[in-house]
C-alpha cells in the first residue's frame, strides 16, 4: 500500500520524509490555504523536499473541463513528470480526465463520495480515485464500506486505477483498508505518527536500553564489541 502525506506543512513533511517510507505528498486548495503562502512557493518547496522520485499531487481549481485541462498542463509542466493532477469527480472533471489521459497526463479523481463516482473516474482514465473516508462517515454513511466497494469495482473490472483512500481521523480506519488491500492512503501527519504511537511500545523500547546500560554501563553494542 502506498503511503502519502496529506499536508503542506513544510517542517512536518521534512520530518516524516526523513523517518518513514513515504511515497509522496497530496495537497488540495484547502491544505494550501492553511499555509498562508503562495501555492507556487509552497508546492515548489514540497517538490524540493520529496525529490523527483516521489509523487506530488496538485489539484486543478477550475470546474469546467477546458479550465481543468489548462491547469493540469501547467501543473505538470511546472512541477515535473511525477506529478498527479487531482480533478474533482464531477461531469466536467470526467471529460477533462479523458482528454488528459490521451495527452499522457496522470490524474486522480478526487472528492469521491460514492462507488459509482469512483467507477466513472476510473473508466474515464484516472490513475487514482480518492474516496473521503471520514467525510463520508460524517454524512452518516460508512466511508470504509464505500472505499471497499470502490476497491472491488477496480479489481472486478480490471481498471488500471488505484484507490487512494483519503480523509482519515484515526489509524484504525487506515488499518482496515490496509488489510483489505487498497492501493494507497493519504493521511495527515498526526494519523501517520499514530501508526506507532503507543505507550506499551515506548515502555519496551526504554526497558531494552535501560537493561543494556545496567548490564554494561554503555549505550550501544558498538561500545562493547
Ligand atoms: C484528499 O484528496 C483530500 O484532499 C483530503 O484527504 C481531505 O481530507 P480532510 O477530510 O481531512 O480535509
mmCIF file of N, CA, C and O in Angstrom, residues 2-9 12-18 20 22-27 31 46 49-50 54-57 164 185-190 192:
data_model
loop_
_atom_site.group_PDB
_atom_site.id
_atom_site.type_symbol
_atom_site.label_atom_id
_atom_site.label_comp_id
_atom_site.label_asym_id
_atom_site.label_seq_id
_atom_site.Cartn_x
_atom_site.Cartn_y
_atom_site.Cartn_z
ATOM 1 N N UNK A 2 0.633 2.142 -0.963
ATOM 2 C CA UNK A 2 1.397 3.398 -0.976
ATOM 3 C C UNK A 2 0.914 4.299 0.168
ATOM 4 O O UNK A 2 -0.274 4.278 0.515
ATOM 5 N N UNK A 3 1.857 5.076 0.689
ATOM 6 C CA UNK A 3 1.537 5.963 1.815
ATOM 7 C C UNK A 3 1.941 7.394 1.469
ATOM 8 O O UNK A 3 3.117 7.667 1.198
ATOM 9 N N UNK A 4 0.953 8.284 1.449
ATOM 10 C CA UNK A 4 1.201 9.687 1.132
ATOM 11 C C UNK A 4 0.892 10.564 2.350
ATOM 12 O O UNK A 4 0.058 10.215 3.191
ATOM 13 N N UNK A 5 1.560 11.720 2.386
ATOM 14 C CA UNK A 5 1.293 12.717 3.434
ATOM 15 C C UNK A 5 0.263 13.697 2.870
ATOM 16 O O UNK A 5 0.473 14.272 1.797
ATOM 17 N N UNK A 6 -0.823 13.910 3.602
ATOM 18 C CA UNK A 6 -1.886 14.816 3.161
ATOM 19 C C UNK A 6 -1.728 16.151 3.892
ATOM 20 O O UNK A 6 -2.514 16.480 4.775
ATOM 21 N N UNK A 7 -0.707 16.902 3.517
ATOM 22 C CA UNK A 7 -0.374 18.110 4.270
ATOM 23 C C UNK A 7 0.575 18.965 3.442
ATOM 24 O O UNK A 7 1.260 18.450 2.554
ATOM 25 N N UNK A 8 0.619 20.268 3.738
ATOM 26 C CA UNK A 8 1.585 21.133 3.053
ATOM 27 C C UNK A 8 2.476 21.844 4.061
ATOM 28 O O UNK A 8 3.155 22.815 3.722
ATOM 29 N N UNK A 9 2.458 21.358 5.304
ATOM 30 C CA UNK A 9 3.309 21.935 6.343
ATOM 31 C C UNK A 9 4.753 21.480 6.087
ATOM 32 O O UNK A 9 5.082 20.289 6.225
ATOM 33 N N UNK A 12 6.682 19.594 8.868
ATOM 34 C CA UNK A 12 6.114 18.256 9.100
ATOM 35 C C UNK A 12 6.496 17.309 7.964
ATOM 36 O O UNK A 12 6.855 16.144 8.207
ATOM 37 N N UNK A 13 6.459 17.801 6.733
ATOM 38 C CA UNK A 13 6.819 16.951 5.592
ATOM 39 C C UNK A 13 8.289 16.542 5.688
ATOM 40 O O UNK A 13 8.622 15.377 5.508
ATOM 41 N N UNK A 14 9.158 17.496 6.021
ATOM 42 C CA UNK A 14 10.592 17.173 6.151
ATOM 43 C C UNK A 14 10.790 16.052 7.172
ATOM 44 O O UNK A 14 11.531 15.106 6.950
ATOM 45 N N UNK A 15 10.122 16.189 8.328
ATOM 46 C CA UNK A 15 10.299 15.205 9.408
ATOM 47 C C UNK A 15 9.813 13.826 8.964
ATOM 48 O O UNK A 15 10.500 12.815 9.136
ATOM 49 N N UNK A 16 8.618 13.785 8.375
ATOM 50 C CA UNK A 16 8.060 12.482 8.012
ATOM 51 C C UNK A 16 8.818 11.817 6.863
ATOM 52 O O UNK A 16 9.012 10.601 6.865
ATOM 53 N N UNK A 17 9.262 12.610 5.895
ATOM 54 C CA UNK A 17 10.026 12.060 4.766
ATOM 55 C C UNK A 17 11.322 11.446 5.288
ATOM 56 O O UNK A 17 11.790 10.416 4.818
ATOM 57 N N UNK A 18 11.905 12.105 6.300
ATOM 58 C CA UNK A 18 13.157 11.616 6.879
ATOM 59 C C UNK A 18 12.950 10.280 7.612
ATOM 60 O O UNK A 18 13.800 9.397 7.559
ATOM 61 N N UNK A 20 9.899 8.058 7.741
ATOM 62 C CA UNK A 20 9.015 6.977 7.283
ATOM 63 C C UNK A 20 9.174 6.687 5.785
ATOM 64 O O UNK A 20 9.618 7.553 5.033
ATOM 65 N N UNK A 22 7.775 7.036 2.850
ATOM 66 C CA UNK A 22 6.671 7.831 2.288
ATOM 67 C C UNK A 22 6.791 7.889 0.762
ATOM 68 O O UNK A 22 7.883 8.077 0.223
ATOM 69 N N UNK A 23 5.655 7.750 0.070
ATOM 70 C CA UNK A 23 5.666 7.743 -1.404
ATOM 71 C C UNK A 23 5.429 9.114 -2.023
ATOM 72 O O UNK A 23 5.563 9.261 -3.243
ATOM 73 N N UNK A 24 5.024 10.087 -1.213
ATOM 74 C CA UNK A 24 4.801 11.413 -1.788
ATOM 75 C C UNK A 24 3.863 12.244 -0.934
ATOM 76 O O UNK A 24 3.571 11.892 0.221
ATOM 77 N N UNK A 25 3.396 13.334 -1.509
ATOM 78 C CA UNK A 25 2.560 14.295 -0.778
ATOM 79 C C UNK A 25 1.328 14.635 -1.617
ATOM 80 O O UNK A 25 1.435 14.857 -2.823
ATOM 81 N N UNK A 26 0.170 14.647 -0.957
ATOM 82 C CA UNK A 26 -1.056 15.091 -1.630
ATOM 83 C C UNK A 26 -1.471 16.442 -1.059
ATOM 84 O O UNK A 26 -1.300 16.702 0.138
ATOM 85 N N UNK A 27 -2.001 17.284 -1.926
ATOM 86 C CA UNK A 27 -2.467 18.603 -1.472
ATOM 87 C C UNK A 27 -3.831 18.883 -2.082
ATOM 88 O O UNK A 27 -4.262 18.190 -3.009
ATOM 89 N N UNK A 31 -5.757 22.683 1.928
ATOM 90 C CA UNK A 31 -4.465 22.397 2.573
ATOM 91 C C UNK A 31 -3.472 23.518 2.255
ATOM 92 O O UNK A 31 -2.729 23.971 3.133
ATOM 93 N N UNK A 46 7.814 21.776 -1.459
ATOM 94 C CA UNK A 46 7.487 20.355 -1.239
ATOM 95 C C UNK A 46 8.201 19.498 -2.289
ATOM 96 O O UNK A 46 8.797 18.473 -1.964
ATOM 97 N N UNK A 49 11.762 19.021 -1.334
ATOM 98 C CA UNK A 49 11.948 18.103 -0.196
ATOM 99 C C UNK A 49 11.760 16.643 -0.619
ATOM 100 O O UNK A 49 12.530 15.767 -0.234
ATOM 101 N N UNK A 50 10.729 16.374 -1.414
ATOM 102 C CA UNK A 50 10.415 14.967 -1.712
ATOM 103 C C UNK A 50 11.221 14.437 -2.896
ATOM 104 O O UNK A 50 11.267 13.225 -3.112
ATOM 105 N N UNK A 54 9.586 10.876 -5.715
ATOM 106 C CA UNK A 54 8.306 10.726 -5.013
ATOM 107 C C UNK A 54 7.226 11.538 -5.745
ATOM 108 O O UNK A 54 7.539 12.474 -6.478
ATOM 109 N N UNK A 55 5.973 11.190 -5.483
ATOM 110 C CA UNK A 55 4.868 11.764 -6.246
ATOM 111 C C UNK A 55 4.241 12.952 -5.518
ATOM 112 O O UNK A 55 4.023 12.901 -4.306
ATOM 113 N N UNK A 56 3.980 13.997 -6.286
ATOM 114 C CA UNK A 56 3.286 15.178 -5.752
ATOM 115 C C UNK A 56 1.905 15.270 -6.410
ATOM 116 O O UNK A 56 1.787 15.150 -7.632
ATOM 117 N N UNK A 57 0.882 15.446 -5.585
ATOM 118 C CA UNK A 57 -0.489 15.611 -6.088
ATOM 119 C C UNK A 57 -0.881 17.083 -5.944
ATOM 120 O O UNK A 57 -0.793 17.641 -4.842
ATOM 121 N N UNK A 164 -7.043 5.566 -3.779
ATOM 122 C CA UNK A 164 -6.223 6.366 -2.859
ATOM 123 C C UNK A 164 -7.165 6.879 -1.770
ATOM 124 O O UNK A 164 -7.791 7.939 -1.907
ATOM 125 N N UNK A 185 -3.066 5.144 0.588
ATOM 126 C CA UNK A 185 -3.770 6.026 1.528
ATOM 127 C C UNK A 185 -3.001 7.334 1.617
ATOM 128 O O UNK A 185 -1.779 7.364 1.424
ATOM 129 N N UNK A 186 -3.728 8.398 1.899
ATOM 130 C CA UNK A 186 -3.062 9.665 2.213
ATOM 131 C C UNK A 186 -3.586 10.162 3.545
ATOM 132 O O UNK A 186 -4.791 10.175 3.792
ATOM 133 N N UNK A 187 -2.649 10.498 4.438
ATOM 134 C CA UNK A 187 -3.024 10.795 5.825
ATOM 135 C C UNK A 187 -2.359 12.065 6.322
ATOM 136 O O UNK A 187 -1.213 12.358 5.953
ATOM 137 N N UNK A 188 -3.067 12.756 7.200
ATOM 138 C CA UNK A 188 -2.459 13.880 7.914
ATOM 139 C C UNK A 188 -1.298 13.344 8.751
ATOM 140 O O UNK A 188 -1.254 12.158 9.093
ATOM 141 N N UNK A 189 -0.374 14.249 9.093
ATOM 142 C CA UNK A 189 0.854 13.801 9.767
ATOM 143 C C UNK A 189 0.561 13.118 11.112
ATOM 144 O O UNK A 189 1.205 12.130 11.453
ATOM 145 N N UNK A 190 -0.421 13.635 11.877
ATOM 146 C CA UNK A 190 -0.691 13.018 13.193
ATOM 147 C C UNK A 190 -1.227 11.603 13.027
ATOM 148 O O UNK A 190 -0.929 10.723 13.850
ATOM 149 N N UNK A 192 -0.389 9.477 10.644
ATOM 150 C CA UNK A 192 0.771 8.616 10.340
ATOM 151 C C UNK A 192 1.579 8.360 11.621
ATOM 152 O O UNK A 192 1.939 7.223 11.926
#
